[in-house]
Coordinates of C-alpha atoms and ligand atoms in Angstrom, one line a residue:
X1 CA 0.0 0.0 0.0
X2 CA 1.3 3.3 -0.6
X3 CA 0.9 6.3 1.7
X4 CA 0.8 8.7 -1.2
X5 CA -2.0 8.1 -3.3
X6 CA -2.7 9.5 -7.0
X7 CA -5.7 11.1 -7.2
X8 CA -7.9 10.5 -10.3
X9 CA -7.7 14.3 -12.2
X10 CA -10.8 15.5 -13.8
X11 CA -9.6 16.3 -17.6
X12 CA -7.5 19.0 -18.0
X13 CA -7.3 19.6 -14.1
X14 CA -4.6 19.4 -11.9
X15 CA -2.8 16.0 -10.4
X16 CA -3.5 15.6 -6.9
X17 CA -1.9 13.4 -3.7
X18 CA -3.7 12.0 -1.3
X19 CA -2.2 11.7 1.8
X20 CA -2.1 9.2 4.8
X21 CA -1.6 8.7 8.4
X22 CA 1.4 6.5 8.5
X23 CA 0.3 5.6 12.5
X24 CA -3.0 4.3 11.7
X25 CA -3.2 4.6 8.1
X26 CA -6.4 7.1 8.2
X27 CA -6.5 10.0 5.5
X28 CA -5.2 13.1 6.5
X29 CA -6.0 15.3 3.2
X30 CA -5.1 16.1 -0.4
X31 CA -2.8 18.6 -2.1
X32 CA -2.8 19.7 -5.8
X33 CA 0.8 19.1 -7.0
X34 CA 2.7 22.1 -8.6
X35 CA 3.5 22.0 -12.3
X36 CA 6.1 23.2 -14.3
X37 CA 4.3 26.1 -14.8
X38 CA 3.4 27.2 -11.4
X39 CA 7.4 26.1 -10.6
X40 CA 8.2 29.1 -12.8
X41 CA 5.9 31.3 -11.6
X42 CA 7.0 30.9 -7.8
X43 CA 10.7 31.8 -9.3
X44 CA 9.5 34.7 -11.2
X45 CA 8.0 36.2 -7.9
X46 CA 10.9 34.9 -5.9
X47 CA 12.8 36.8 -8.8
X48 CA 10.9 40.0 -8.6
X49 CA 10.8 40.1 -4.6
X50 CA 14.8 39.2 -4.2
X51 CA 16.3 42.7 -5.0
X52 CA 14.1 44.7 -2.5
X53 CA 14.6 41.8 0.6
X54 CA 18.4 41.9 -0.3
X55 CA 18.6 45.7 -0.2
X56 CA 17.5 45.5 3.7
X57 CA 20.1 45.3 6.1
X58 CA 21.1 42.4 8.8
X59 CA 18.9 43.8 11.1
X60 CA 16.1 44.4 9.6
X61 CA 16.3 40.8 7.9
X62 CA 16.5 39.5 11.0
X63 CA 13.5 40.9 12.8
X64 CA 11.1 39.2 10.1
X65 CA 12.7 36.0 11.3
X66 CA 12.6 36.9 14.7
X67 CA 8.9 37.6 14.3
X68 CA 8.6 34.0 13.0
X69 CA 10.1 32.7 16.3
X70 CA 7.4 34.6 18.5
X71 CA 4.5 33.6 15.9
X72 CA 6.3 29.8 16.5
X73 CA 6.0 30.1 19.7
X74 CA 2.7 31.2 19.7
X75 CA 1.7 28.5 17.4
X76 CA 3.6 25.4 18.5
X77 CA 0.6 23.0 19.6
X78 CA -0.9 23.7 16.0
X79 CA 2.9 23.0 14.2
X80 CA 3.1 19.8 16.8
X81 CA -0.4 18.3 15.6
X82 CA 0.4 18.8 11.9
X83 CA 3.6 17.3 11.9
X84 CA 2.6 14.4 14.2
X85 CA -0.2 13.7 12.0
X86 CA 1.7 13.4 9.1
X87 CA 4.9 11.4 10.1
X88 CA 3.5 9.9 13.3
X89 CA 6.5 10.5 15.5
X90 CA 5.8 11.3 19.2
X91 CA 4.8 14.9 20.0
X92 CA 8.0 15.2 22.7
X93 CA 10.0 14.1 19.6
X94 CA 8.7 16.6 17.2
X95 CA 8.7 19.1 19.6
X96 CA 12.3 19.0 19.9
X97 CA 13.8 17.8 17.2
X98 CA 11.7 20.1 14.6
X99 CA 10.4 22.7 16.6
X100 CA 12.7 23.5 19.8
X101 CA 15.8 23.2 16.8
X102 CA 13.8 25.2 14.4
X103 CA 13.5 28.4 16.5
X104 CA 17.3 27.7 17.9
X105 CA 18.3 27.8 14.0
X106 CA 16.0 31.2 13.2
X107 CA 17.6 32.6 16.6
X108 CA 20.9 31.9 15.9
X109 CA 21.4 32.8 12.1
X110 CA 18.9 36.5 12.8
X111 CA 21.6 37.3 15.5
X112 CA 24.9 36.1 13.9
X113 CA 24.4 36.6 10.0
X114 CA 25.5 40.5 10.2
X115 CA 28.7 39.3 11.7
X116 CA 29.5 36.1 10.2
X117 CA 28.7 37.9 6.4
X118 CA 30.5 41.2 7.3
X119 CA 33.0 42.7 4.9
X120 CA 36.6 42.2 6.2
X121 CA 39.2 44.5 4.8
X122 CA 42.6 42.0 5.1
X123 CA 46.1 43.9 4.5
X124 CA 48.3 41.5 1.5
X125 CA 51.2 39.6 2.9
X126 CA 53.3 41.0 -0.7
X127 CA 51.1 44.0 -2.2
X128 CA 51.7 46.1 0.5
X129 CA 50.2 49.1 -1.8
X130 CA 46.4 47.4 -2.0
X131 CA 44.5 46.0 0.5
X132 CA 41.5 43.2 -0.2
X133 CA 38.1 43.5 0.4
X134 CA 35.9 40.3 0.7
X135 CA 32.0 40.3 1.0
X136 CA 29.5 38.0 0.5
X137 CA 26.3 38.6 -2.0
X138 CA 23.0 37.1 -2.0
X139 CA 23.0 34.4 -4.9
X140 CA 19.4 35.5 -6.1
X141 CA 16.7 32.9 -6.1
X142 CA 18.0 29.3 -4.2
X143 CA 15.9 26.4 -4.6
X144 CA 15.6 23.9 -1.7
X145 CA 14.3 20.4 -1.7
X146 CA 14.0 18.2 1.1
X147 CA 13.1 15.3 2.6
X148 CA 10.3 14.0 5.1
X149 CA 12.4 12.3 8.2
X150 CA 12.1 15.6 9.6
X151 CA 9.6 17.6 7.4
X152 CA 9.7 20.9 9.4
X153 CA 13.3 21.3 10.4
X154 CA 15.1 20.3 7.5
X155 CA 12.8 22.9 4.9
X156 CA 13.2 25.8 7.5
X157 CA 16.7 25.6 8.5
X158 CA 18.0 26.3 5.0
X159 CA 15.5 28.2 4.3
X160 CA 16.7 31.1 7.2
X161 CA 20.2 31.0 6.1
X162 CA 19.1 31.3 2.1
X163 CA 16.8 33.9 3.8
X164 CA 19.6 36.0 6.1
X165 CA 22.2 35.6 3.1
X166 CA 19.4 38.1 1.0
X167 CA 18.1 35.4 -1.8
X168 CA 14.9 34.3 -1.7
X169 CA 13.6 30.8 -1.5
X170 CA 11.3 28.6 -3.5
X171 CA 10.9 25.5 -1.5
X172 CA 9.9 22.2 -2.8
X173 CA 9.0 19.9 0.2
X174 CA 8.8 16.0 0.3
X175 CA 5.7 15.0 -1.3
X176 CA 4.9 12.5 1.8
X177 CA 4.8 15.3 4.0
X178 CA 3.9 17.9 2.0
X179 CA 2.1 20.1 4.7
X180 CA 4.5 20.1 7.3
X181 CA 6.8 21.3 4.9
X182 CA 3.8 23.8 3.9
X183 CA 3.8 25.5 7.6
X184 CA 7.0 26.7 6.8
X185 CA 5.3 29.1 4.1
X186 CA 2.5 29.9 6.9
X187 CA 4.6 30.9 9.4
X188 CA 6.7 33.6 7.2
X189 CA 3.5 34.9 5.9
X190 CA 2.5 35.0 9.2
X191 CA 5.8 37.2 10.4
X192 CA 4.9 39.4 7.6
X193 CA 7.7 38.2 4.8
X194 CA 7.1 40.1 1.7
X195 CA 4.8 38.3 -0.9
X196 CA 7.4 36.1 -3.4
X197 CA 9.7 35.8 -0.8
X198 CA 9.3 32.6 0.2
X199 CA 7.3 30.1 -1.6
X200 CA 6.4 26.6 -1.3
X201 CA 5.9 24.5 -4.3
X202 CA 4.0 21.3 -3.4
X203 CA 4.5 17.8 -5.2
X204 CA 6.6 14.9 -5.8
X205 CA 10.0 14.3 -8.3
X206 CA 8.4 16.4 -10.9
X207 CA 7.8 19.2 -9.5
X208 CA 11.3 18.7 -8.1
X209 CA 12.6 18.2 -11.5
X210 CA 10.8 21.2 -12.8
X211 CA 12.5 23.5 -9.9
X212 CA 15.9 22.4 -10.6
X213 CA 15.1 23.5 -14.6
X214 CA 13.2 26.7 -13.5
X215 CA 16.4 28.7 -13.8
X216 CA 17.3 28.9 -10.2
X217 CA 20.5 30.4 -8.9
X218 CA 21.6 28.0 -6.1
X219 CA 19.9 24.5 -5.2
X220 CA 19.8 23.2 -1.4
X221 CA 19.1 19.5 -1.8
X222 CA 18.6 16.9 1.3
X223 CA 17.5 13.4 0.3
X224 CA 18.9 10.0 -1.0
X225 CA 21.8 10.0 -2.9
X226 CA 20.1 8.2 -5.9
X227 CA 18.4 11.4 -6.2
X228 CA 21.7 13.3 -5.1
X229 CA 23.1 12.0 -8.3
X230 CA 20.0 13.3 -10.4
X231 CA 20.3 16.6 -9.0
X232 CA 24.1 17.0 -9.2
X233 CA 23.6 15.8 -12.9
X234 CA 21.6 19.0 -13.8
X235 CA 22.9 21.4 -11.5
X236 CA 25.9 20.3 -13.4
X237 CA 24.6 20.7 -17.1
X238 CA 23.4 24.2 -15.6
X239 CA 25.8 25.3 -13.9
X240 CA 24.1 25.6 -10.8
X241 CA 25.9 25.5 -7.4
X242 CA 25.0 22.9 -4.9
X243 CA 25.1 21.4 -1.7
X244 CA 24.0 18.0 -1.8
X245 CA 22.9 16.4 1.9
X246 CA 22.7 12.8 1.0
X247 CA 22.2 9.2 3.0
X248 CA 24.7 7.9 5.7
X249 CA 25.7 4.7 7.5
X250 CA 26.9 6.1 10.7
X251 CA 29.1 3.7 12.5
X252 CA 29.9 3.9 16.6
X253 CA 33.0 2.7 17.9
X254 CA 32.3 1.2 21.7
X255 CA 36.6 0.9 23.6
X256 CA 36.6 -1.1 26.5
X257 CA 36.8 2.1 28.6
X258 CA 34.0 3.6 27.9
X259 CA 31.1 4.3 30.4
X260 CA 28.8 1.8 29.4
X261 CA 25.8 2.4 30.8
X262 CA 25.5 5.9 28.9
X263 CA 27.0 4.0 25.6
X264 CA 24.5 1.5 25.7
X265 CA 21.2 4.2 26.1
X266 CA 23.1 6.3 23.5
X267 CA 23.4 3.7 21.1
X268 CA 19.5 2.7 21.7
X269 CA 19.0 6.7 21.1
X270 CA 21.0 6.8 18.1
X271 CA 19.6 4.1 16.3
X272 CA 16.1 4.1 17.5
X273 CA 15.3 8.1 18.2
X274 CA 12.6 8.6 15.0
X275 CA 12.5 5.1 13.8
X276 CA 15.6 5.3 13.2
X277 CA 14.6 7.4 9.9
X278 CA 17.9 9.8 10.9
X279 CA 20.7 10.5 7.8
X280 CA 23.0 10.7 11.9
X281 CA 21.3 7.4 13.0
X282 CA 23.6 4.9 14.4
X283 CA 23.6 2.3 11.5
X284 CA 26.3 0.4 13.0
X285 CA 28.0 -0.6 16.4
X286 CA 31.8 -2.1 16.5
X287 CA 32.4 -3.3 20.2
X288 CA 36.1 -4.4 21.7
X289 CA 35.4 -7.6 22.7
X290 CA 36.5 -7.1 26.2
X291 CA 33.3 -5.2 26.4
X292 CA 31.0 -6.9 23.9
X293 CA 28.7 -9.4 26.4
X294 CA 28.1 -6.7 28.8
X295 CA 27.3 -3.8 26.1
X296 CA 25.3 -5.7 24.3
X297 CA 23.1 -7.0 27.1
X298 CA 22.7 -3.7 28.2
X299 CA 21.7 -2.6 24.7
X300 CA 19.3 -5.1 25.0
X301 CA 17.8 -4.5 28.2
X302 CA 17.6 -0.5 27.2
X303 CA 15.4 -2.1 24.3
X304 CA 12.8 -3.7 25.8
X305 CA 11.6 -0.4 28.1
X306 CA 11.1 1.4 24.8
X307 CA 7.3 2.0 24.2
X308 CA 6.2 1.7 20.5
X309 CA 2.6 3.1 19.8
X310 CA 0.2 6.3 18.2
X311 CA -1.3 7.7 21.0
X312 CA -0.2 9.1 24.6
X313 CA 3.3 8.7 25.7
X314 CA 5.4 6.3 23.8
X315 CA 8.7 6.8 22.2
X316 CA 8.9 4.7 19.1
X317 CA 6.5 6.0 16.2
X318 CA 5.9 3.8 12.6
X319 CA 7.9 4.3 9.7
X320 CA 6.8 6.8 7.4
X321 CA 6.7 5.6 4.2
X322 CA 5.5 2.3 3.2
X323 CA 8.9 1.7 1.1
X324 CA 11.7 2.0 3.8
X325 CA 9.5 -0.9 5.4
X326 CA 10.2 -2.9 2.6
X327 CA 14.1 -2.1 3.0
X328 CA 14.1 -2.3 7.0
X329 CA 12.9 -6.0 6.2
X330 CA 15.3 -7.2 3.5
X331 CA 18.2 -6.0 5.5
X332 CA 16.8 -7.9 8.6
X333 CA 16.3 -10.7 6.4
X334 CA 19.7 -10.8 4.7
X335 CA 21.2 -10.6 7.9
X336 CA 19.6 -13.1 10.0
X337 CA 19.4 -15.7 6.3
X338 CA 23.5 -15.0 6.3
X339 CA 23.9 -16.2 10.2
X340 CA 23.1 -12.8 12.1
X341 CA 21.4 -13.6 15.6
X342 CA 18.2 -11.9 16.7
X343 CA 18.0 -10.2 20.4
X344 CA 15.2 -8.2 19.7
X345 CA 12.3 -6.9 17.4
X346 CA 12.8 -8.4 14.0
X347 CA 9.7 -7.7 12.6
X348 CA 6.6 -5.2 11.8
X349 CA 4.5 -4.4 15.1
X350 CA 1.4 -6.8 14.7
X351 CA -0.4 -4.9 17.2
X352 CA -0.5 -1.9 15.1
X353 CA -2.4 -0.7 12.1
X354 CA 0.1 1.6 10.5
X355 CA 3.8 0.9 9.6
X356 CA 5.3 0.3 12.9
X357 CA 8.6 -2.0 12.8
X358 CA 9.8 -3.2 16.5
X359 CA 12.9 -1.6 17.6
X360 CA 15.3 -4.3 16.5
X361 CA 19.0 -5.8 17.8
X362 CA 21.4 -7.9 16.1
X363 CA 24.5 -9.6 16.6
X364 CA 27.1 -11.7 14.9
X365 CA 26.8 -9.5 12.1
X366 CA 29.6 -9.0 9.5
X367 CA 30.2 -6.4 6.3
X368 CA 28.9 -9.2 3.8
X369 CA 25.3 -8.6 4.9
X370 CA 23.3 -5.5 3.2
X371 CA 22.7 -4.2 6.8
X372 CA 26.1 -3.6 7.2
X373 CA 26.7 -1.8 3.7
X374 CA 23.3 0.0 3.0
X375 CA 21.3 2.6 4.3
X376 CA 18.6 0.9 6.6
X377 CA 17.0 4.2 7.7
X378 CA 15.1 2.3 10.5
X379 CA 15.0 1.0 13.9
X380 CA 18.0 -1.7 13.6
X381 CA 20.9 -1.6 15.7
X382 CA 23.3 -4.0 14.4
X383 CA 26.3 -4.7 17.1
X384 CA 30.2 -6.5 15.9
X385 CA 32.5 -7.6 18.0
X386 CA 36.1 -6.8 17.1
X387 CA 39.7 -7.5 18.6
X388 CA 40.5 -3.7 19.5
X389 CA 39.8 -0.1 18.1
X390 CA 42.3 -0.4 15.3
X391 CA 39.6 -3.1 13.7
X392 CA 36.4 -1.2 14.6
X393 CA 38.1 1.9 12.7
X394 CA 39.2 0.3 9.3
X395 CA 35.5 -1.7 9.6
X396 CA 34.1 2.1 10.5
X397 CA 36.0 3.3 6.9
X398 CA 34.9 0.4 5.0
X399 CA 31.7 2.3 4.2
X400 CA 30.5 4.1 0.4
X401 CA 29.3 6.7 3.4
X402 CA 30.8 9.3 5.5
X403 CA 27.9 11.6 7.1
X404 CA 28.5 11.3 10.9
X405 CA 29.9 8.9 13.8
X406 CA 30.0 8.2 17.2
X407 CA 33.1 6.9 19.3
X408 CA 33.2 5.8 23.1
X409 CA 35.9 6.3 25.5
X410 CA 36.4 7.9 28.9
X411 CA 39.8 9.2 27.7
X412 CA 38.1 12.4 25.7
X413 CA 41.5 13.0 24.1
X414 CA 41.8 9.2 22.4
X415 CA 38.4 9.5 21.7
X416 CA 39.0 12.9 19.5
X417 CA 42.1 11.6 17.8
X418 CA 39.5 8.1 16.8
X419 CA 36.9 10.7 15.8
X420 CA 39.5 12.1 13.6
X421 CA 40.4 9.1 12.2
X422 CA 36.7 8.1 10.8
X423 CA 36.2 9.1 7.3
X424 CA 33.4 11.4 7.7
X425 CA 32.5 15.2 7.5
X426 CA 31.1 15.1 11.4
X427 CA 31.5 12.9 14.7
X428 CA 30.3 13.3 18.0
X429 CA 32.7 11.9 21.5
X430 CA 30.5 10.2 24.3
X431 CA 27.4 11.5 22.6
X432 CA 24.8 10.5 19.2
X433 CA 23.8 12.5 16.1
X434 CA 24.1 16.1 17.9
X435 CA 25.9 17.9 14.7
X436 CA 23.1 19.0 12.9
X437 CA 21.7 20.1 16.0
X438 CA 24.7 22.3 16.9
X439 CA 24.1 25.7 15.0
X440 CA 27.7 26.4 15.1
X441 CA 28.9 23.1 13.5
X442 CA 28.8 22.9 10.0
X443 CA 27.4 20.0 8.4
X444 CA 27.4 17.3 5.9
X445 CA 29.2 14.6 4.7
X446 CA 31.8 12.9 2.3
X447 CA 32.1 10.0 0.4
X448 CA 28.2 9.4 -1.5
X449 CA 27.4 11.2 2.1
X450 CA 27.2 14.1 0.0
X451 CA 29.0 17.5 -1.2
X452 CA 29.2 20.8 1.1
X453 CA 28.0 21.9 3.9
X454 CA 25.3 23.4 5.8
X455 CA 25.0 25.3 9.1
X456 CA 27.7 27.1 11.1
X457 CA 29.7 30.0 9.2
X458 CA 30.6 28.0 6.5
X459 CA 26.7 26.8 5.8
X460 CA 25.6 30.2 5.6
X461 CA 28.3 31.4 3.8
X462 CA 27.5 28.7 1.3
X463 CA 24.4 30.4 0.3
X464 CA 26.5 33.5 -0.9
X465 CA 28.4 34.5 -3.4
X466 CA 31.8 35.6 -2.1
X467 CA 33.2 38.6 -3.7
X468 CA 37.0 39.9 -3.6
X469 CA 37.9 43.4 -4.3
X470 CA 41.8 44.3 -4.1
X471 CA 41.9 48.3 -4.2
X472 CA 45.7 50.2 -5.1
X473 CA 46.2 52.4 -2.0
X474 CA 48.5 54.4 -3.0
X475 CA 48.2 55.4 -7.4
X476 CA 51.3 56.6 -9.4
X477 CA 51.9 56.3 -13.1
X478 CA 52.2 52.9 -13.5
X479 CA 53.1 49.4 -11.5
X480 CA 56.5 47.7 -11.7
X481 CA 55.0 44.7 -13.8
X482 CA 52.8 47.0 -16.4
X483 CA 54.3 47.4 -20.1
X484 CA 56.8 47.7 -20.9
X485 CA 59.2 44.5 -20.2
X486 CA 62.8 45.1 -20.6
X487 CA 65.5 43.0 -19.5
X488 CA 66.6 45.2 -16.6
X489 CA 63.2 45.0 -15.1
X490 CA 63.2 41.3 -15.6
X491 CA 66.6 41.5 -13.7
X492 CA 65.0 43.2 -11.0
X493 CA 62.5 40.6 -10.1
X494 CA 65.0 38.0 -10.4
X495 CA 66.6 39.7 -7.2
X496 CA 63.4 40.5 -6.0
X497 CA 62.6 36.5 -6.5
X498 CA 65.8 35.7 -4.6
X499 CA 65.4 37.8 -1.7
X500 CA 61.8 37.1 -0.8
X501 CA 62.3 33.2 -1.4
X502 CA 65.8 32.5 -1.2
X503 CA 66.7 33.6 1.9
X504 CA 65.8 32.9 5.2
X505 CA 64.9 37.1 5.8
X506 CA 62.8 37.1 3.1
X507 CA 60.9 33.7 3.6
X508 CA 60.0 35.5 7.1
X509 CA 58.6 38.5 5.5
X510 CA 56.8 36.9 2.3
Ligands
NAD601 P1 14.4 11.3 -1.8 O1 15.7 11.5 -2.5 O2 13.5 10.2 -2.3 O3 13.6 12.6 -1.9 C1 14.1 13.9 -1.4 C2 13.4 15.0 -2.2 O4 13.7 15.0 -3.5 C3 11.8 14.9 -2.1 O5 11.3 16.2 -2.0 C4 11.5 14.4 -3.5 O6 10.2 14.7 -4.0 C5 12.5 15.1 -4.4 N1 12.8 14.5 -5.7 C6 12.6 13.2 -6.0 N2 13.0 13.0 -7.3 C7 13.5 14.2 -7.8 C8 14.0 14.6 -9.0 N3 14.2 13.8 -10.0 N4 14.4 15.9 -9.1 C9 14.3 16.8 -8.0 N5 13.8 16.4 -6.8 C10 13.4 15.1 -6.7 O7 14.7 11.1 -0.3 P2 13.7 10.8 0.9 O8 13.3 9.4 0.8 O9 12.7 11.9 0.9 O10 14.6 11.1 2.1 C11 15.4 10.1 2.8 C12 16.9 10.2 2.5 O11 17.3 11.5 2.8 C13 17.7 9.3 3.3 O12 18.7 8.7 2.4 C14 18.4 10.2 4.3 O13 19.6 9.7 4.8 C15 18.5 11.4 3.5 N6 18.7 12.6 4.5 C16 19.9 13.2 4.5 C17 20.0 14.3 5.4 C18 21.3 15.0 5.5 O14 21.3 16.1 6.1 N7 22.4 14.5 5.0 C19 19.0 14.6 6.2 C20 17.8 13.9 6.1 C21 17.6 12.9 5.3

């Protein structure tokens, strides 16, 4: 069954989705899905608005967004209930990963961007007669596509920093939750953002396809890295920057010193926080042996308190979208067919309606089975026992991925230099996920993990052009290397040449 349904069109009308509760599999509404036509009308007014919202300053940039924090705040019961209703997660989960990150993110970026995109004048190390100015301009219209793990957080966050850089945003939300990426348009409107701004463009791959075509400036892109690929493909043809945010296979290293009690609930977190639909979920545990037994049993234990359901308090909520059920099972499958051993879950929740899939531990694993290789995006927790931290790092590095990891250790300083050591653009010491979390950090991932970075400095400097201007200081007729060349000036800078580089004086002052 799919979630997403195709609605019959009447002829000559619009397509149309129906959408459905993934908890208990009711329907929750209908959207009409954007064509190419009103793709390039939500650029033309992106187009048309840009100039005007770039001219503002920081400041007053920054007060529409911190407008959208109070009207957030305001609002957050009717945010919780529509993205609830759509992925099925538990409110306390939604509330903080979407909604308690959101306004962090709108907070942090309306407060910093006027100091982290200032102009900084930088004296030259050689040209001591011009100095360099660097700025960073708005790259116009920037489209952003995203996924529906997190439907809310991962459309707005790019969208503030597109938004405090001075472009404008057409937004193209997952077409599985297409409302919750919708609220992101309300709550701007409702902060006053001038009309064209900010628009949402509803639909599935088409009307992604027909944003990355629409003559864009910049594209955003957070999703799979099969449709990574697409995207890079025409961003390419077009010339078209972009940051890609793909998959990941996150792998946590467990060494005998570690505390591990706290490794044990963090693992349980990291793999099973959201069903596990996380691109920073644990994917994959490698455990000293010394350590294995007791870590896994308390893995175990940590398991069975977890509370899967739809309604009150629980912790675990279904799997949004029919399809990554089908994976979550073949990986299982594979695993347990190849000689993997079973200590928990291993199969779809009979006692609910929706897609619920039991919070799931393995053992005896090994890098031959698919859920050891591939994405899972799901509640498994897959735990290998290795000699000592040397094997658990090259096993860590045998991976197509590199988004985020996780190492264990009371000694913070080993644990660092192991974090270092993982091939991936983020990790996190004595701790899970986190680095999208952390506004500072920028983040992303290498490998098929994806290209670029969002967040911190660098993310928000990514949605800017950066512009160098080097300005003469002083004037005069001409400059030592202008026309015309003669062989005593080309005697000169052979001096020149072996004073600043030949010598130990001049190596100090070049
Ligand atoms: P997906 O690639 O199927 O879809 C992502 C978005 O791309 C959706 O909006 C979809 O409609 C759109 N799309 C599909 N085909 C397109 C096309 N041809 N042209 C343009 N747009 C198109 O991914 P998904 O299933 O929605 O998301 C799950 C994936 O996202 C997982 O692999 C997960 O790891 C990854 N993810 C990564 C991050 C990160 O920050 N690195 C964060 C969250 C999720």
């Amino acid at each position: 069954m799919a979630l997403v349904e195709q609605v019959e069109a009447a002829p000559g009308g619009r397509r149309r989705l129906r959408l459905k509760s993934p908890a208990d599999l009711s329907t929750i509404g209908e959207v009409e899905v954007c064509g190419v036509e009103d793709v390039r009308a939500a650029v033309e007014r992106a187009r048309k608005a840009q100039p005007d919202w770039a001219g503002l300053s920081f400041d007053e940039r920054g007060r529409f967004i911190e407008r959208a924090v109070r009207v957030l705040l305001e609002r957050q019961d009717e945010f919780l209930e529509q993205i609830v209703s759509e992925t099925g997660k538990p409110a306390s989960e939604a509330l903080t990963s979407e909604l308690l990150m959101a306004c962090d993110a709108m907070q942090f970026y309306a407060k910093r961007a006027k100091r982290i995109l200032a102009e900084r004048v930088l004296p030259l190390h050689l040209l001591k007669t011009k100095k360099l100015r660097i700025s960073y301009r708005p790259m116009g219209v920037v489209g952003i596509i995203t996924p529906w793990n997190f439907p809310f957080l991962l459309s707005l966050n790019p969208s503030v920093q597109a938004l405090m850089a001075g472009n404008a945003v057409v937004l193209k939300p997952s077409e599985v939750t297409p409302l919750s990426g919708r609220l992101v348009e309300d709550l701007f409107t409702a902060a006053g953002l001038p009309e064209g701004v900010l628009s949402v463009v509803v639909g599935d791959g088409e009307t992604g396809a027909a944003l990355l075509e629409a003559g864009i400036d910049k594209i955003s892109f957070t999703g799979s890295v099969a449709t990574g690929r697409r995207v890079a493909e025409i961003c390419g043809r077009n010339l078209v920057p972009c940051t890609l945010e793909l998959g990941g296979k996150d792998p946590m290293i467990v060494c005998a010193d570690a505390d591990l009690d706290r490794a044990a609930r963090g693992a349980v977190f990291g793999a099973f926080s959201n069903s596990g639909q996380v691109c920073t979920s644990t994917e994959r545990v490698y455990v000293v042996e010394d350590v294995a037994d007791e870590f896994t049993r308390k893995v175990v234990q940590e398991t069975a308190r977890l509370r899967q359901g739809a309604e009150g308090e629980f912790d675990i909520g279904p799997i949004i979208r029919p399809e990554q059920l089908e994976v979550i099972e073949s990986h299982v499958a594979d695993a347990l067919a190849k000689g993997a051993r079973l200590l928990a879950g291993g199969r779809r929740n009979p006692d609910q309606a929706g897609f619920f899939y039991e919070p799931t531990v393995l053992a005896d694993v090994d890098h031959d089975m698919l859920v050891m290789r591939d994405e899972t995006f799901g509640p498994v927790l897959p735990i290998m026992e290795v000699r000592d931290e040397q094997e658990a790092l090259s096993l860590a590095n045998d991976s197509r991925y590199g988004l985020n990891a996780n190492v264990w250790t009371r000694n913070k300083r080993r644990g660092t230099q192991l974090a270092r050591s993982v091939d991936s653009g983020c990790a996190v010491v004595n701790d899970c996920m986190l680095t999208y979390g952390v506004a500072e950090s920028p983040f992303g991932g290498i490998k098929e993990s994806g290209i670029g970075r969002v967040n911190g400095d660098l993310g928000l400097k990514s949605f800017c052009h950066t512009r160098s201007i080097v300005v003469d200081r002083l004037g005069g007729r001409s400059e030592p290397i202008w026309f015309p060349y003669t062989a005593r000036k080309a005697r000169t800078f052979k001096r020149v040449m072996r004073m600043l580089w030949g010598s130990s004086l001049g190596r100090l002052l070049s």
